[in-house]
Coordinates of C-alpha atoms in Angstrom, one line a residue:
M1 CA 59.6 60.1 95.4
H2 CA 57.3 60.8 92.5
D3 CA 54.7 58.0 91.5
P4 CA 54.3 57.1 87.8
L5 CA 50.6 56.9 88.6
R6 CA 50.7 60.6 89.1
L7 CA 52.0 61.0 85.5
L8 CA 49.2 58.8 84.0
A9 CA 46.7 60.7 86.2
A10 CA 47.8 64.0 84.9
L11 CA 47.7 62.7 81.3
T12 CA 44.2 61.5 81.9
A13 CA 43.0 64.7 83.0
A14 CA 44.8 66.9 80.4
G15 CA 45.0 64.5 77.3
P16 CA 47.9 64.1 75.1
S17 CA 50.9 66.5 76.3
A18 CA 54.3 67.5 75.7
A19 CA 57.2 67.0 78.2
P20 CA 57.3 70.7 79.4
E21 CA 53.6 70.9 80.0
L22 CA 53.7 67.8 82.1
C23 CA 56.8 68.7 84.0
A24 CA 55.1 72.1 84.9
R25 CA 51.8 70.3 85.8
L26 CA 53.6 67.9 88.1
G27 CA 56.3 70.3 89.4
I28 CA 59.3 68.1 88.6
S29 CA 62.4 68.3 86.7
Q30 CA 63.2 66.8 83.1
P31 CA 65.3 64.0 84.7
S32 CA 62.4 63.1 87.2
F33 CA 59.9 63.2 84.3
S34 CA 62.2 60.7 82.1
R35 CA 62.3 58.5 85.1
L36 CA 58.4 58.5 85.4
V37 CA 58.1 57.6 81.9
R38 CA 60.2 54.6 82.1
E39 CA 58.4 53.4 85.3
A40 CA 55.0 54.0 83.5
G41 CA 55.8 51.3 81.1
G42 CA 53.0 50.1 78.9
G43 CA 50.4 52.4 80.5
L44 CA 51.9 55.3 78.5
L45 CA 52.0 55.9 74.7
R46 CA 54.9 58.0 73.5
V47 CA 54.8 59.4 70.0
G48 CA 56.8 61.8 67.7
R49 CA 60.5 62.8 68.2
A50 CA 62.6 65.4 69.8
R51 CA 60.5 68.5 70.5
S52 CA 57.5 67.0 68.8
T53 CA 57.3 64.3 71.3
R54 CA 53.8 63.9 72.9
Y55 CA 52.8 61.4 75.7
A56 CA 49.4 60.0 76.3
A57 CA 47.8 57.6 78.8
R58 CA 46.6 54.4 77.2
R59 CA 42.9 53.4 78.0
E60 CA 40.9 50.4 77.7
V61 CA 37.8 49.9 75.4
L62 CA 35.3 47.5 76.8
A63 CA 35.6 44.1 74.9
V64 CA 38.0 45.4 72.4
E65 CA 41.8 44.5 72.4
A66 CA 44.1 47.4 71.6
P67 CA 45.8 48.4 69.6
I68 CA 43.1 47.9 66.9
R69 CA 44.4 47.3 63.3
V70 CA 42.4 49.1 60.3
Y71 CA 42.8 47.1 57.1
D72 CA 42.4 48.5 53.6
V73 CA 41.0 45.5 51.5
S74 CA 40.5 47.4 48.1
E75 CA 43.7 45.6 46.7
G76 CA 44.0 42.4 48.6
T77 CA 44.8 43.3 52.2
R78 CA 46.9 45.8 53.6
A79 CA 47.3 47.2 57.0
L80 CA 46.5 51.0 56.9
C81 CA 47.0 51.9 60.6
D82 CA 46.7 50.9 64.3
L83 CA 44.3 52.7 66.6
H84 CA 45.6 53.3 70.1
P85 CA 42.9 54.3 72.6
V86 CA 44.1 57.2 74.8
A87 CA 42.8 59.0 77.7
P88 CA 40.5 60.9 78.5
S89 CA 38.9 59.9 75.3
G90 CA 39.8 59.4 71.6
F91 CA 42.6 57.3 69.8
Y92 CA 45.9 58.0 68.3
V93 CA 46.3 56.8 64.6
E94 CA 49.7 55.0 63.9
P95 CA 50.3 54.8 60.2
L96 CA 51.3 51.5 58.8
C97 CA 51.5 52.9 55.3
E98 CA 51.7 56.2 53.3
D99 CA 47.8 56.6 52.8
V100 CA 47.0 58.0 56.3
D101 CA 48.6 60.6 58.6
P102 CA 49.5 60.1 62.3
G103 CA 47.7 62.1 64.9
F104 CA 45.3 62.1 67.9
H105 CA 41.7 62.2 67.4
A106 CA 39.0 63.2 70.1
D107 CA 36.9 60.6 68.7
L108 CA 37.0 57.8 66.2
P109 CA 39.4 59.1 63.3
W110 CA 37.6 60.9 60.5
F111 CA 38.1 58.4 58.0
L112 CA 35.9 56.0 59.9
H113 CA 33.0 58.3 60.1
D114 CA 31.1 56.6 57.1
L115 CA 31.2 53.3 59.0
R116 CA 29.1 54.5 61.7
P117 CA 25.6 52.9 61.6
A118 CA 23.3 55.3 59.8
G119 CA 20.0 55.5 57.8
F120 CA 17.3 52.9 57.4
L121 CA 19.7 49.8 57.8
G122 CA 22.1 51.4 60.4
R123 CA 19.0 51.6 62.7
L124 CA 18.5 48.0 62.6
A125 CA 22.0 47.3 63.8
P126 CA 21.3 47.0 67.5
R127 CA 18.5 44.5 66.8
R128 CA 20.5 42.7 64.4
H129 CA 23.3 42.2 67.1
P130 CA 21.7 42.2 70.5
E131 CA 24.9 40.4 71.8
L132 CA 26.8 43.6 71.7
G133 CA 24.3 45.2 74.4
L134 CA 24.5 48.5 72.5
P135 CA 21.7 51.2 72.8
E136 CA 18.8 51.1 70.6
D137 CA 19.5 54.7 69.2
V138 CA 22.7 54.3 67.2
L139 CA 22.8 58.2 67.0
R140 CA 23.6 57.9 70.7
W141 CA 26.5 55.5 70.3
S142 CA 29.9 56.8 71.6
G143 CA 33.1 56.2 69.5
D144 CA 33.9 53.4 71.8
Q145 CA 30.5 51.6 71.2
V146 CA 30.8 52.1 67.3
L147 CA 34.3 50.6 67.5
R148 CA 32.9 47.6 69.5
Y149 CA 30.3 47.1 66.6
L150 CA 32.9 47.6 63.9
T151 CA 35.1 44.9 65.3
V152 CA 32.6 42.5 65.5
A153 CA 29.9 43.1 62.9
G154 CA 31.9 45.5 60.4
S155 CA 32.9 43.2 57.8
N156 CA 30.5 44.2 55.0
L157 CA 30.3 48.0 55.3
V158 CA 30.6 50.9 52.9
G159 CA 34.0 51.4 51.2
A160 CA 37.2 49.3 51.7
L161 CA 38.0 49.6 55.3
V162 CA 37.7 46.7 57.8
V163 CA 38.4 47.5 61.4
G164 CA 39.9 44.7 63.5
E165 CA 41.0 41.0 63.1
Q166 CA 37.6 39.5 63.9
A167 CA 35.8 41.5 61.3
W168 CA 38.6 41.0 58.7
V169 CA 38.3 37.1 59.2
R170 CA 34.4 37.4 58.5
W171 CA 35.2 39.5 55.5
A172 CA 37.6 37.0 54.1
E173 CA 34.9 34.1 54.6
Q174 CA 32.3 36.0 52.9
A175 CA 34.4 37.1 50.0
R176 CA 35.3 33.2 49.6
A177 CA 31.7 32.1 49.9
P178 CA 29.3 34.9 49.3
A179 CA 25.9 34.1 51.1
D180 CA 23.7 36.8 49.6
L181 CA 23.3 35.5 46.0
V182 CA 20.2 36.1 44.2
R183 CA 19.8 34.7 40.5
S184 CA 18.5 37.4 38.0
E185 CA 15.6 35.3 36.9
H186 CA 14.4 34.9 40.4
R187 CA 14.7 38.5 41.7
A188 CA 11.0 39.6 41.7
E189 CA 10.0 36.7 44.1
A190 CA 13.4 36.8 46.1
Y191 CA 13.3 40.6 46.5
G192 CA 9.7 40.4 48.0
R193 CA 10.7 38.0 50.7
L194 CA 14.0 40.2 51.4
A195 CA 11.9 43.2 51.8
S196 CA 9.6 41.6 54.2
D197 CA 12.6 40.2 56.2
V198 CA 14.3 43.5 56.5
L199 CA 11.2 45.3 57.6
A200 CA 10.8 42.7 60.2
H201 CA 14.5 43.3 61.3
G202 CA 15.8 40.3 59.8
P203 CA 18.9 39.9 57.6
A204 CA 19.7 43.3 56.0
G205 CA 23.1 43.0 54.3
S206 CA 25.5 45.7 54.8
S207 CA 24.8 48.9 56.6
A208 CA 24.6 51.5 53.7
G209 CA 23.2 55.0 54.7
G210 CA 20.1 56.5 53.6
E211 CA 16.5 56.4 54.8
Q212 CA 14.9 54.7 51.8
P213 CA 14.0 51.0 53.0
K214 CA 16.7 48.9 51.2
F215 CA 18.8 45.8 51.2
A216 CA 22.0 44.4 50.0
V217 CA 22.5 41.3 47.8
S218 CA 24.6 40.1 45.0
R219 CA 22.6 39.6 41.7
V220 CA 24.0 36.4 39.7
A221 CA 23.7 36.2 36.1
G222 CA 25.5 33.4 34.5
E223 CA 28.9 33.1 36.3
E224 CA 28.9 36.7 37.2
A225 CA 28.0 38.0 40.6
V226 CA 27.3 41.7 40.9
P227 CA 26.8 43.3 44.6
V228 CA 23.8 45.6 44.4
L229 CA 21.7 47.7 46.9
V230 CA 18.1 47.2 46.4
K231 CA 15.6 50.0 47.3
F232 CA 12.0 49.2 47.5
S233 CA 8.5 50.8 47.7
P234 CA 5.7 50.0 50.1
P235 CA 3.1 47.8 48.6
V236 CA 1.5 50.0 45.9
A237 CA -2.0 50.3 47.3
S238 CA -2.3 54.0 48.2
P239 CA -1.4 57.3 46.4
E240 CA 1.5 57.9 48.9
A241 CA 3.1 54.3 48.2
E242 CA 2.4 55.0 44.5
R243 CA 4.6 58.1 44.7
V244 CA 7.4 56.5 46.2
A245 CA 7.5 53.8 43.6
D246 CA 7.3 56.9 41.1
L247 CA 10.3 58.2 42.7
L248 CA 12.2 54.9 42.4
V249 CA 11.5 55.0 38.6
A250 CA 12.6 58.6 38.5
E251 CA 15.9 57.7 40.2
H252 CA 16.4 54.9 37.6
L253 CA 16.0 57.4 34.8
T254 CA 18.2 59.9 36.5
H255 CA 21.0 57.3 36.3
R256 CA 20.5 57.0 32.7
V257 CA 20.3 60.7 32.0
L258 CA 23.3 61.6 34.0
A259 CA 25.4 58.8 31.9
E260 CA 24.1 60.0 28.6
H261 CA 25.0 63.5 29.5
G262 CA 28.6 62.8 30.4
Q263 CA 28.3 62.5 34.2
S264 CA 29.3 59.4 36.2
S265 CA 26.3 57.7 37.7
G266 CA 25.2 54.5 39.3
R267 CA 23.9 51.7 37.0
S268 CA 20.4 50.5 37.9
E269 CA 17.6 48.3 36.9
L270 CA 13.9 48.3 37.8
V271 CA 12.2 45.1 39.2
F272 CA 8.6 44.7 39.6
G273 CA 7.2 42.4 42.3
S274 CA 3.7 41.4 42.8
D275 CA 3.0 44.5 44.9
R276 CA 6.3 46.4 45.3
V277 CA 8.8 48.3 42.9
F278 CA 12.4 47.5 43.5
L279 CA 15.4 49.8 42.2
E280 CA 18.4 47.6 42.0
V281 CA 21.6 49.7 41.9
E282 CA 25.1 48.3 41.3
R283 CA 27.5 49.1 44.2
F284 CA 30.5 51.2 42.9
D285 CA 32.3 50.4 46.2
R286 CA 32.4 46.8 45.3
V287 CA 34.3 44.9 42.3
G288 CA 32.7 41.7 42.3
P289 CA 32.0 39.9 45.7
A290 CA 35.6 39.6 46.6
R291 CA 37.0 43.3 45.9
R292 CA 36.1 46.6 47.2
R293 CA 36.8 50.2 46.6
G294 CA 37.6 52.8 49.2
L295 CA 35.0 55.6 49.6
L296 CA 34.9 58.8 51.6
S297 CA 31.8 60.9 52.0
L298 CA 31.9 64.7 51.5
A299 CA 30.5 64.8 55.2
A300 CA 33.6 63.1 56.6
L301 CA 36.1 65.2 54.7
D302 CA 34.3 68.4 55.4
A303 CA 34.2 67.6 59.2
E304 CA 37.9 67.0 59.2
Y305 CA 39.3 69.6 56.9
V306 CA 36.7 72.4 56.3
G307 CA 34.1 72.7 59.3
S308 CA 31.8 74.6 57.0
D309 CA 28.3 75.4 57.8
L310 CA 27.2 72.7 55.3
R311 CA 25.5 75.4 53.0
S312 CA 26.5 73.6 49.7
W313 CA 28.4 70.7 48.2
S314 CA 30.3 73.1 46.1
S315 CA 31.3 75.6 49.0
S316 CA 32.9 72.6 50.7
T317 CA 34.7 71.2 47.5
A318 CA 36.0 74.6 46.8
A319 CA 37.6 74.6 50.1
L320 CA 38.9 71.1 49.6
V321 CA 40.4 72.2 46.3
R322 CA 42.3 75.1 48.0
L323 CA 43.8 72.6 50.4
G324 CA 45.1 70.4 47.6
L325 CA 42.8 67.5 48.8
V326 CA 40.3 67.4 45.9
G327 CA 41.0 67.9 42.1
A328 CA 39.5 70.9 40.2
D329 CA 37.7 68.4 37.9
A330 CA 35.9 66.7 40.8
H331 CA 35.0 70.4 42.0
R332 CA 33.5 71.2 38.6
D333 CA 31.6 67.8 38.5
T334 CA 30.1 68.7 41.9
R335 CA 29.0 72.3 40.7
W336 CA 27.2 70.5 37.7
L337 CA 25.5 67.9 39.9
E338 CA 24.5 70.6 42.4
R339 CA 23.0 72.7 39.7
F340 CA 21.1 69.7 38.2
G341 CA 20.0 68.7 41.5
G342 CA 18.3 72.0 42.1
L343 CA 16.5 71.7 38.6
I344 CA 15.2 68.4 39.3
A345 CA 13.7 69.1 42.7
N346 CA 16.3 67.0 44.7
S347 CA 15.8 68.6 48.1
D348 CA 18.0 66.1 49.7
R349 CA 21.5 67.2 48.8
H350 CA 23.0 66.6 52.2
F351 CA 26.8 66.0 52.7
G352 CA 26.5 62.1 52.9
N353 CA 25.1 62.1 49.3
L354 CA 28.3 62.9 47.6
S355 CA 31.4 60.7 48.0
F356 CA 34.8 60.3 46.6
F357 CA 36.8 57.3 45.6
A358 CA 39.7 56.9 48.1
R359 CA 43.1 55.0 48.7
G360 CA 43.3 54.8 52.5
A361 CA 42.5 58.2 53.8
R362 CA 43.5 60.0 50.4
V363 CA 40.9 61.0 47.8
T364 CA 41.5 59.9 44.4
G365 CA 38.6 61.2 42.4
L366 CA 34.7 61.8 42.5
A367 CA 32.7 58.7 42.9
P368 CA 29.5 58.3 40.7
A369 CA 26.3 60.4 41.6
Y370 CA 23.7 58.5 43.7
D371 CA 20.5 59.2 45.5
M372 CA 19.9 61.9 42.8
L373 CA 16.1 62.1 42.4
P374 CA 13.2 64.6 42.9
M375 CA 13.0 64.2 46.7
A376 CA 10.8 67.3 47.2
Y377 CA 8.0 65.2 46.1
R378 CA 8.4 62.4 48.5
P379 CA 5.2 61.9 50.8
V380 CA 5.5 63.9 54.1
Q381 CA 4.1 62.2 57.2
G382 CA 2.1 60.1 55.0
E383 CA 0.7 62.8 52.7
L384 CA 1.5 64.1 49.3
V385 CA 2.7 67.7 49.0
D386 CA 3.0 68.8 45.4
R387 CA 4.7 72.0 45.4
P388 CA 5.3 73.9 42.1
L389 CA 9.0 73.7 41.0
L390 CA 10.9 76.9 41.0
P391 CA 14.1 76.3 39.2
P392 CA 17.0 78.1 40.8
L393 CA 18.4 80.7 38.2
P394 CA 22.1 80.4 37.2
G395 CA 24.5 83.3 37.5
P396 CA 27.7 84.2 35.4
A397 CA 29.8 82.0 37.7
D398 CA 27.8 78.8 36.7
A399 CA 28.4 79.4 33.0
D400 CA 30.7 76.4 32.5
V401 CA 28.1 74.0 34.1
A402 CA 24.6 75.6 33.8
R403 CA 23.9 74.7 30.1
G404 CA 24.8 71.0 30.5
A405 CA 22.8 70.7 33.7
W406 CA 20.0 72.4 32.4
T407 CA 19.8 70.5 29.1
A408 CA 19.9 67.3 31.2
A409 CA 17.2 68.4 33.8
V410 CA 14.7 69.0 30.8
D411 CA 15.5 65.6 29.5
L412 CA 14.9 63.9 32.6
W413 CA 11.4 65.6 33.3
A414 CA 10.5 64.7 29.7
R415 CA 11.4 61.1 30.2
V416 CA 9.5 60.9 33.5
A417 CA 6.5 62.5 31.7
A418 CA 6.5 60.0 29.0
D419 CA 7.2 56.8 31.0
D420 CA 4.2 54.6 31.5
R421 CA 5.7 53.0 34.6
V422 CA 5.0 56.4 36.4
S423 CA 1.6 57.2 37.6
A424 CA -0.5 59.5 35.8
G425 CA -0.5 62.1 38.4
F426 CA 3.3 62.2 38.6
R427 CA 3.5 62.2 34.8
R428 CA 1.6 65.4 35.0
I429 CA 3.7 66.8 37.4
A430 CA 6.8 66.1 35.3
A431 CA 5.2 67.5 32.1
E432 CA 4.5 70.9 34.3
N433 CA 8.2 70.7 35.4
V434 CA 9.5 70.4 31.7
D435 CA 7.9 73.6 31.0
A436 CA 9.2 75.3 34.4
V437 CA 12.7 74.3 33.5
A438 CA 12.3 75.2 29.9
A439 CA 11.1 78.8 31.0
I440 CA 14.6 79.7 32.1
R441 CA 16.3 79.1 29.0
S442 CA 16.6 82.7 28.3
V443 CA 18.6 83.1 31.2
V444 CA 20.7 80.2 30.6
D445 CA 21.4 81.5 26.8
Q446 CA 22.6 84.9 28.3
L447 CA 25.5 83.3 30.2
P448 CA 29.0 84.1 29.1
G449 CA 31.0 81.9 27.3

């Protein structure tokens, strides 16, 4: 007699397996194996057909009922896939439409990577949801713990995916009656209160990534509500806080420069409170309070399909183009942004700072540029470190993007140098950087084409 528990134990040890592997492991014939599969009942997951059939032992996720449905709310609501937890860890993705692939994943599926709590707001998640009993350090959360968070508190995260019915119900309630409305004429006062709240671990809006302190609201002007992310400076009472405020102004100017030089960029406004500077950026993953747009970061795409050493945005997007996952236009625009970022001293071009619009788990195009600013001048451990800018020199392979990026970078530094909302010290740095970037013009002019 062969006990079906032996089959489940073998699968728990080995993970998803094919029938011949399991027969050899258990020392049984194919007919005996087929009988064990029948007797295992609901404890067994069977996927695929014929020789591609694989088996896995189901497992439980604490306080989460499986299977877990993932919804795409970009165009109304549609079911994207079901997640089946399998032993010893990970999940099987069962597609419910054509915009996601079936398969086993050792952790949460890659297209949910961007929903993990991260950055300034993400670190507040354990304190905002103590009922979940999750560790204080979100970087230590397992995939199962992230899933628990998503199904309870994941109704208003980046992009258009909502995990689980409970989170979907909360999303629908928020879409019907948004609670985070701030009238345009009241922003300065309201944003001051919200900044104090979020710093005290109070209401923080959605969990958008990034280390800059921020919160999420919807700005209301007339009858229109526009979802925005609001970054804010410390009280401007020290050179270090003044520098953070300078960089928020520079980021706002960068949005303007990029748009005027033909690049897709976020739209922003500056709001000046009694002692803080606020940068209000319209969310391009939202279409009003009730609709959302799918978004996938380069970090998520690279981890699943490329596995690069994260050397540069363009090396990763080049690989994604070769795989047919990203278009050539998106790769070219990425190269332009990468060169521009080097010329404006953006030292924070990590793979979470470039994203793509998506339908389900399919890329549809490059999203607008964001978090593009002279981060090399941000205070380090409370001190100003003002290094001279050494503009990277272009090569012949950069000819199609270098001229435009160079012109835009000179434009940006000139605007920062002339803007009286920027401190005198940083205007001086910007003026020096105009000269530094202008000095490589002879190299740019020698490029072919």
